mmCIF file of C-alpha atoms and ligand atoms in Angstrom:
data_model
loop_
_atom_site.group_PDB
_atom_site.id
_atom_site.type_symbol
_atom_site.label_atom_id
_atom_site.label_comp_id
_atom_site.label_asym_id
_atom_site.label_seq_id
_atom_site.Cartn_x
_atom_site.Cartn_y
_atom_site.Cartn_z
ATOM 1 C CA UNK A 15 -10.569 4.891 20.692
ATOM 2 C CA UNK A 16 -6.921 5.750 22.186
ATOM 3 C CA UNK A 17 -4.714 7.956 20.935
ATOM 4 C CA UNK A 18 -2.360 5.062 19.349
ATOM 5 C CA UNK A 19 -5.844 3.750 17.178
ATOM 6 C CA UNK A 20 -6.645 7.237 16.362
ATOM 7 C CA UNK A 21 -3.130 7.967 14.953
ATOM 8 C CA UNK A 22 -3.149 4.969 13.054
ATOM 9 C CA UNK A 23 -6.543 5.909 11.432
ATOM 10 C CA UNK A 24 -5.499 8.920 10.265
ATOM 11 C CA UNK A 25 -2.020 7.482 8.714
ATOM 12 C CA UNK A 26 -4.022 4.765 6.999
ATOM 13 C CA UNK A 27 -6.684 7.559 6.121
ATOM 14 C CA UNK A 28 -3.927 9.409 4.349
ATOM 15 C CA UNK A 29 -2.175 6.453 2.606
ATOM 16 C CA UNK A 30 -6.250 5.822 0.829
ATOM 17 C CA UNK A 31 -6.340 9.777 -0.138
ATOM 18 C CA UNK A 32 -3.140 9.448 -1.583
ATOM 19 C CA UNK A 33 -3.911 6.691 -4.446
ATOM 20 C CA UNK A 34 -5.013 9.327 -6.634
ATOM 21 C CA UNK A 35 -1.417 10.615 -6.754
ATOM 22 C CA UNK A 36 0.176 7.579 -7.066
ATOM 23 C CA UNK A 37 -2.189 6.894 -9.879
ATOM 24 C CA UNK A 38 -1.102 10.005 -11.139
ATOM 25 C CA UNK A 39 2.817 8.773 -11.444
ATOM 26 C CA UNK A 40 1.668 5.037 -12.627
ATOM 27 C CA UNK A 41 0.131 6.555 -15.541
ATOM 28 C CA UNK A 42 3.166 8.917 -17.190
ATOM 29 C CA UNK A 43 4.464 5.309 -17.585
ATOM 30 C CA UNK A 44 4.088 2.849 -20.091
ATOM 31 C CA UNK A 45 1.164 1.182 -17.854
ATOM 32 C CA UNK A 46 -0.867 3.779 -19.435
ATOM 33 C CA UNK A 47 -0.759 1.662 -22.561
ATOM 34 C CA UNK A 48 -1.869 -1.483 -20.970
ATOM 35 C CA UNK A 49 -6.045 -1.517 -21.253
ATOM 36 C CA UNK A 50 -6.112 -4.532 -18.809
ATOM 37 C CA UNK A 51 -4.787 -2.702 -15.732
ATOM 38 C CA UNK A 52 -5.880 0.463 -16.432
ATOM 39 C CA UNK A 53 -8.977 -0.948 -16.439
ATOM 40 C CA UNK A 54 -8.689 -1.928 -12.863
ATOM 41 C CA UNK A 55 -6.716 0.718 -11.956
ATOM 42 C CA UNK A 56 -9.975 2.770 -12.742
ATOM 43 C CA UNK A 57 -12.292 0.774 -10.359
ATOM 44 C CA UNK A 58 -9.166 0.485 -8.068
ATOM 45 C CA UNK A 59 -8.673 4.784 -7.308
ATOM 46 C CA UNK A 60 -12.279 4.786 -6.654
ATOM 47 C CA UNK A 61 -12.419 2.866 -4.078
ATOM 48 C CA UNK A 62 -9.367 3.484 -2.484
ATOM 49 C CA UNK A 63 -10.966 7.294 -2.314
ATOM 50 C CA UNK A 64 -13.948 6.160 -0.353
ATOM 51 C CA UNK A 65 -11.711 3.914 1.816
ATOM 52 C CA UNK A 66 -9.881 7.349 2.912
ATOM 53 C CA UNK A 67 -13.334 9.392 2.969
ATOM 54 C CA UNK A 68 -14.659 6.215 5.484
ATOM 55 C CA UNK A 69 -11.620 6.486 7.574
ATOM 56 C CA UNK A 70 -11.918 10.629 8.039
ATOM 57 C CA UNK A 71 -15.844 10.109 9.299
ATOM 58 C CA UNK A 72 -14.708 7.676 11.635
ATOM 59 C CA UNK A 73 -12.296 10.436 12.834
ATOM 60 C CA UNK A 74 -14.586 12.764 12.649
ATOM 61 C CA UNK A 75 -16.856 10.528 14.767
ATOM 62 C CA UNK A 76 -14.211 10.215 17.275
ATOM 63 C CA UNK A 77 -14.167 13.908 18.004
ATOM 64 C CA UNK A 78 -11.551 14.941 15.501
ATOM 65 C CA UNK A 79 -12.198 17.326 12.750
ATOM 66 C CA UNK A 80 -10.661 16.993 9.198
ATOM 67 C CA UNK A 81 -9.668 19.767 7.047
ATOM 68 C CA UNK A 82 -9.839 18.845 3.297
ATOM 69 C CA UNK A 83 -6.412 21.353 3.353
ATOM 70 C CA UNK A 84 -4.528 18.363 5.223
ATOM 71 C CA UNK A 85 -4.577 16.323 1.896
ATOM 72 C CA UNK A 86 -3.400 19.293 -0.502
ATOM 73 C CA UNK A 87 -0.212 19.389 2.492
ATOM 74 C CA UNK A 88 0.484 16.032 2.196
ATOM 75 C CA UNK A 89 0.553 16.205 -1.815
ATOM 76 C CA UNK A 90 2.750 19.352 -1.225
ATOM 77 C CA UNK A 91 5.070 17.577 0.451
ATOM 78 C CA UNK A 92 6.707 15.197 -1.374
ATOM 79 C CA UNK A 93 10.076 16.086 -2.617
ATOM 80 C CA UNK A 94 11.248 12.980 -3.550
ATOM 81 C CA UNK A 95 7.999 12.493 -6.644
ATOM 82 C CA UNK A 96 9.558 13.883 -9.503
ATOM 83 C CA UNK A 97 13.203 11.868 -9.172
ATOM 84 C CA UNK A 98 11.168 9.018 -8.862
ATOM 85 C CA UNK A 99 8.350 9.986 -11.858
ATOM 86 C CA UNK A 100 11.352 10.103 -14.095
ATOM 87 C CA UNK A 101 13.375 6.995 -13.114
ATOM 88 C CA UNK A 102 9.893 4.982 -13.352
ATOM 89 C CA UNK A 103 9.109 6.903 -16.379
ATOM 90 C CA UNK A 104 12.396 5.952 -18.267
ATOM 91 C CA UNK A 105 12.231 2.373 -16.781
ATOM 92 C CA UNK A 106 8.793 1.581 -18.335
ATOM 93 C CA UNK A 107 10.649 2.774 -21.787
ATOM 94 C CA UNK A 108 13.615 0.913 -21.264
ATOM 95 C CA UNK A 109 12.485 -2.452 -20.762
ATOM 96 C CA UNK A 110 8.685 -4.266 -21.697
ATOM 97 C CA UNK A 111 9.275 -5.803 -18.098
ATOM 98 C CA UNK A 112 8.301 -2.502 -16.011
ATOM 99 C CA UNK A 113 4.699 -3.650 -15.705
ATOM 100 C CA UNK A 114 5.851 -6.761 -13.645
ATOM 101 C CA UNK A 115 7.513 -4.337 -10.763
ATOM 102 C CA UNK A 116 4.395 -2.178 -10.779
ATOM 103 C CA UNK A 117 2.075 -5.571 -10.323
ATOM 104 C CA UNK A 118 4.582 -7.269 -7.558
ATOM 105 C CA UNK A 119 5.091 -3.301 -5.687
ATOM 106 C CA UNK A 120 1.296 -3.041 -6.017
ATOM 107 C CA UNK A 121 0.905 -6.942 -4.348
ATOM 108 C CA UNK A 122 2.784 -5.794 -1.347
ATOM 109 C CA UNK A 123 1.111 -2.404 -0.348
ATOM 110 C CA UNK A 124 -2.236 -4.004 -0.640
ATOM 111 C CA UNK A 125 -1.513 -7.414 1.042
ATOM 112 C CA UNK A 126 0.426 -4.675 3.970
ATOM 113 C CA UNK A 127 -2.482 -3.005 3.872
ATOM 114 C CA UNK A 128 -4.881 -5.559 4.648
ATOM 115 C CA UNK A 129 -2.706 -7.143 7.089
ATOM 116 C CA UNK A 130 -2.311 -3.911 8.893
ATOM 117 C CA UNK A 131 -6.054 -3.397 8.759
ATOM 118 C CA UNK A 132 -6.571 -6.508 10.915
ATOM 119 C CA UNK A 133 -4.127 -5.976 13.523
ATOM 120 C CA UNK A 134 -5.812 -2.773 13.868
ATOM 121 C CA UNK A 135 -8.936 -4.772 13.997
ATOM 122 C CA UNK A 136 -7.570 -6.612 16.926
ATOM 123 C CA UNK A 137 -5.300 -3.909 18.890
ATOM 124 C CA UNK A 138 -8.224 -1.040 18.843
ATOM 125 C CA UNK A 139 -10.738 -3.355 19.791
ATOM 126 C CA UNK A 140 -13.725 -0.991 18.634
ATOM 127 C CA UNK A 141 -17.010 -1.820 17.356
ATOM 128 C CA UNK A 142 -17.152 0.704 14.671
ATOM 129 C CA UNK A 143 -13.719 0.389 13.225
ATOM 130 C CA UNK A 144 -13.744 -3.108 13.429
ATOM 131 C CA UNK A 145 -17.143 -2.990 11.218
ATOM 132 C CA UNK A 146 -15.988 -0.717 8.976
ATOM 133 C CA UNK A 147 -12.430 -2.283 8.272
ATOM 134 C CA UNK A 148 -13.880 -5.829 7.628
ATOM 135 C CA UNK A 149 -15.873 -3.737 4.858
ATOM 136 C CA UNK A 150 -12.847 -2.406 3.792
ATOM 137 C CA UNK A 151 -10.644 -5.235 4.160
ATOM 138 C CA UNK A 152 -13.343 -7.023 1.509
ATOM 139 C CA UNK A 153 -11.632 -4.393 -1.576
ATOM 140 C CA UNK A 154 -8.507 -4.544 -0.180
ATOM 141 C CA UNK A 155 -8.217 -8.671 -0.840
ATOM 142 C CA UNK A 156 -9.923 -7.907 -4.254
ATOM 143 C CA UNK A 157 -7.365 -5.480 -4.960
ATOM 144 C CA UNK A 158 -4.098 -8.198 -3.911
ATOM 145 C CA UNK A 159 -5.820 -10.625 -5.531
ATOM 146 C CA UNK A 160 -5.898 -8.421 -8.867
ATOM 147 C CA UNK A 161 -1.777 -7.111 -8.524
ATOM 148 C CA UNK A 162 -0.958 -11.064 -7.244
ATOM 149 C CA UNK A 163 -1.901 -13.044 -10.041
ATOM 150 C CA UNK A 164 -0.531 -10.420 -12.859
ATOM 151 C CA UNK A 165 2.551 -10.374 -11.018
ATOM 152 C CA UNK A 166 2.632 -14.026 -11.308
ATOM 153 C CA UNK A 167 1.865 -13.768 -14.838
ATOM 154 C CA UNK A 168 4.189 -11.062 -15.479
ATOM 155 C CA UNK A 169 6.985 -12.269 -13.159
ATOM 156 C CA UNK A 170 7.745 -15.807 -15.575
ATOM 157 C CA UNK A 171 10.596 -14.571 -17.801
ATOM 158 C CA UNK A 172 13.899 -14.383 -15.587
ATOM 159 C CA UNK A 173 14.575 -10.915 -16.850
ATOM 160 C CA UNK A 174 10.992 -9.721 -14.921
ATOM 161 C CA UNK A 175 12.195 -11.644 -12.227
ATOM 162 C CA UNK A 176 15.982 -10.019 -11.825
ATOM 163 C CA UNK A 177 14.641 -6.523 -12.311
ATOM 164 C CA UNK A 178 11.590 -6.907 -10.238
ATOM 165 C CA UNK A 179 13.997 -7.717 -7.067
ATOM 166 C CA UNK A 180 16.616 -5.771 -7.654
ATOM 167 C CA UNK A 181 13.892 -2.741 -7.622
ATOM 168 C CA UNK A 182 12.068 -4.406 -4.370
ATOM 169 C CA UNK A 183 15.177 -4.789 -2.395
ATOM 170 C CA UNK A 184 17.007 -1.662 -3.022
ATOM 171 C CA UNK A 185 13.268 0.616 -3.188
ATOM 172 C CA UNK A 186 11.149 -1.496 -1.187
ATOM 173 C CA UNK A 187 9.452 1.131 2.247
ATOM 174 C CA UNK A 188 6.393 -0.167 4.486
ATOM 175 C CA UNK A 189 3.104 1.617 2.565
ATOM 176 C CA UNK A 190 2.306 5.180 3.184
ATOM 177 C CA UNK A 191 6.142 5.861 4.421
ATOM 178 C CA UNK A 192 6.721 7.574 1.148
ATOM 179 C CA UNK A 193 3.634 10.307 2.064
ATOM 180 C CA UNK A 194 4.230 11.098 6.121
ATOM 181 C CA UNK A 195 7.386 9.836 6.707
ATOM 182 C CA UNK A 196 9.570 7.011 8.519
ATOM 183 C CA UNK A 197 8.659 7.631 12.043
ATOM 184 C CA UNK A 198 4.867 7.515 11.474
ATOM 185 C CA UNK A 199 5.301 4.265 9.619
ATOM 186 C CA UNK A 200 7.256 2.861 12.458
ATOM 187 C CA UNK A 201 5.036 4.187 15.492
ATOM 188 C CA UNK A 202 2.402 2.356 13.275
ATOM 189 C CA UNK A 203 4.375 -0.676 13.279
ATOM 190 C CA UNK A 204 5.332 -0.787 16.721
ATOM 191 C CA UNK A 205 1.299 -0.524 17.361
ATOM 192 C CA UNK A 206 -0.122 -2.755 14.887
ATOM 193 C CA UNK A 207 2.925 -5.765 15.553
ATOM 194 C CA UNK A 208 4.913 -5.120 18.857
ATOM 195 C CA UNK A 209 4.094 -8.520 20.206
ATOM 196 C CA UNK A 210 4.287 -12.330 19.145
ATOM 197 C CA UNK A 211 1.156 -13.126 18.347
ATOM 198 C CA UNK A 212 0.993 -10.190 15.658
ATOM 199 C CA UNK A 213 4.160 -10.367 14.259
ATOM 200 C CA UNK A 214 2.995 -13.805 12.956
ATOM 201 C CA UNK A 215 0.803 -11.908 10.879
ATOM 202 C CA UNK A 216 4.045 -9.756 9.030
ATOM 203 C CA UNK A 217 5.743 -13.365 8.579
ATOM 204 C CA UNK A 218 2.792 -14.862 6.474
ATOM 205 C CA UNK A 219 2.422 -11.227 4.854
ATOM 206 C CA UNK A 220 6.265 -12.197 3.414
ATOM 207 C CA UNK A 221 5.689 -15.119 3.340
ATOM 208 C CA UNK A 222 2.876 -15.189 0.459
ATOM 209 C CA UNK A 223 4.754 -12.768 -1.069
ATOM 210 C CA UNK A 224 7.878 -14.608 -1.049
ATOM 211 C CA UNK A 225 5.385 -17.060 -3.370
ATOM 212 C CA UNK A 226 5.629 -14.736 -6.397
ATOM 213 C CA UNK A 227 8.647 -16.402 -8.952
ATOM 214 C CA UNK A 228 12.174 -14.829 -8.165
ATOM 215 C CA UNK A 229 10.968 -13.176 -4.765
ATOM 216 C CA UNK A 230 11.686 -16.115 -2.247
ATOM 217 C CA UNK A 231 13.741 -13.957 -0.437
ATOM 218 C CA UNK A 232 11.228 -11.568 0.641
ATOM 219 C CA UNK A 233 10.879 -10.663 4.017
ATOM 220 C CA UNK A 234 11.326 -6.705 3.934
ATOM 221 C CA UNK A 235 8.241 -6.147 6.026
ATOM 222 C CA UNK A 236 9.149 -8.660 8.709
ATOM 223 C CA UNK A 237 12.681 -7.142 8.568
ATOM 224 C CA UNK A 238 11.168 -3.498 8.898
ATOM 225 C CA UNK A 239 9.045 -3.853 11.590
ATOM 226 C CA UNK A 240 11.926 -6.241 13.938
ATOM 227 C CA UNK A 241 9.393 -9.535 13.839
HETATM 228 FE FE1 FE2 B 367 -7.807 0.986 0.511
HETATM 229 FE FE1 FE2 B 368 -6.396 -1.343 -1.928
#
């Protein structure tokens, strides 16, 4: 694998360790109270673990050894959590329609997720990571699936609707840019979607979400990335 593939790995590898923390901050909000997604939300951190414990063996495979330490840095290092813990915090007080941002935020990371997991299928080119994503890639569609149709549940009254895109638009950053940082996310980008053919794949990525009522404007990743 070349360096590029490798350094994508290990972003997407930390994004996966990461859901624990971000499940962490979902539940100090009113989600908490919500027994159908935290019952997914349950199955959901589980195997988002394993996807990031997956990822570091086939690092590890490739030569490259991973300290468990790395993933108490990267939860370390995030200045920005407890600004946002209390505005999402307060927000899921505020108004019943907080659960309907979490769904639609949690629609895009996993359908960017997936979609980023087969362009690295296709730019690495490797037998193992391309067997091991398609595994992967099975629980990631599980998991859109899950966050897309309560969003379009949760997304009919016009008040969802006008709070969920005012949050996207103004909030909205590529997955995993929160945790290492905008110029990881974008070397990823300009290696998962530098050329035509690919960044076809980031315009049917805004596309479907674009599908979800009140978000027909989306097309933040397209945007992002320069497709
Ligand atoms: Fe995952
Ligand atoms: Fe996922």
């Amino acid at each position: 694998m070349d360096d590029s593939a490798l350094f994508c790995v290990g972003y997407m590898m930390d994004i996966e360790s990461h859901t624990i923390i971000y499940l962490r901050e979902l539940l100090s909000t009113s989600v908490a109270e919500d027994p159908s997604i935290t019952a997914f939300l349950s199955c959901w951190a589980y195997e988002e673990f394993f996807h990031s414990q997956i990822l570091k063996r086939v690092l590890e495979s490739q030569g490259i050894t991973i300290d468990d330490r790395r993933f108490a840095e990267l939860r370390r290092r995030k200045p920005a959590d407890r600004v946002q813990q209390s505005f999402a915090r307060l927000l899921s007080r505020m108004t019943r329609h907080f659960p309907a941002v979490h769904m639609t935020w949690g629609a895009i990371n996993e359908l960017s997720t997936l979609t980023g997991y087969q362009a690295l299928i296709d730019r690495a080119n490797h037998p193992l990571l391309t067997t091991v994503l398609t595994h992967i890639i099975k629980d990631e569609r599980r998991h859109f699936s899950f966050y897309f149709n309560q969003a379009q549940t949760r997304l009919r009254p016009r008040a969802a609707q006008l709070l969920t895109s005012t949050i996207v638009r103004n909030f909205w950053g590529p997955v995993g840019s929160p945790v290492r940082g905008d110029t990881d996310a974008r070397q990823v980008c300009n290696y998962l979607f530098a050329d035509e053919e690919r960044s076809h794949r980031l315009q049917r990525h805004d596309s479907t979400i674009a599908r979800l009522p009140g978000l027909d404007w989306f097309d933040l990743a397209s945007r992002y990335c320069g497709a």
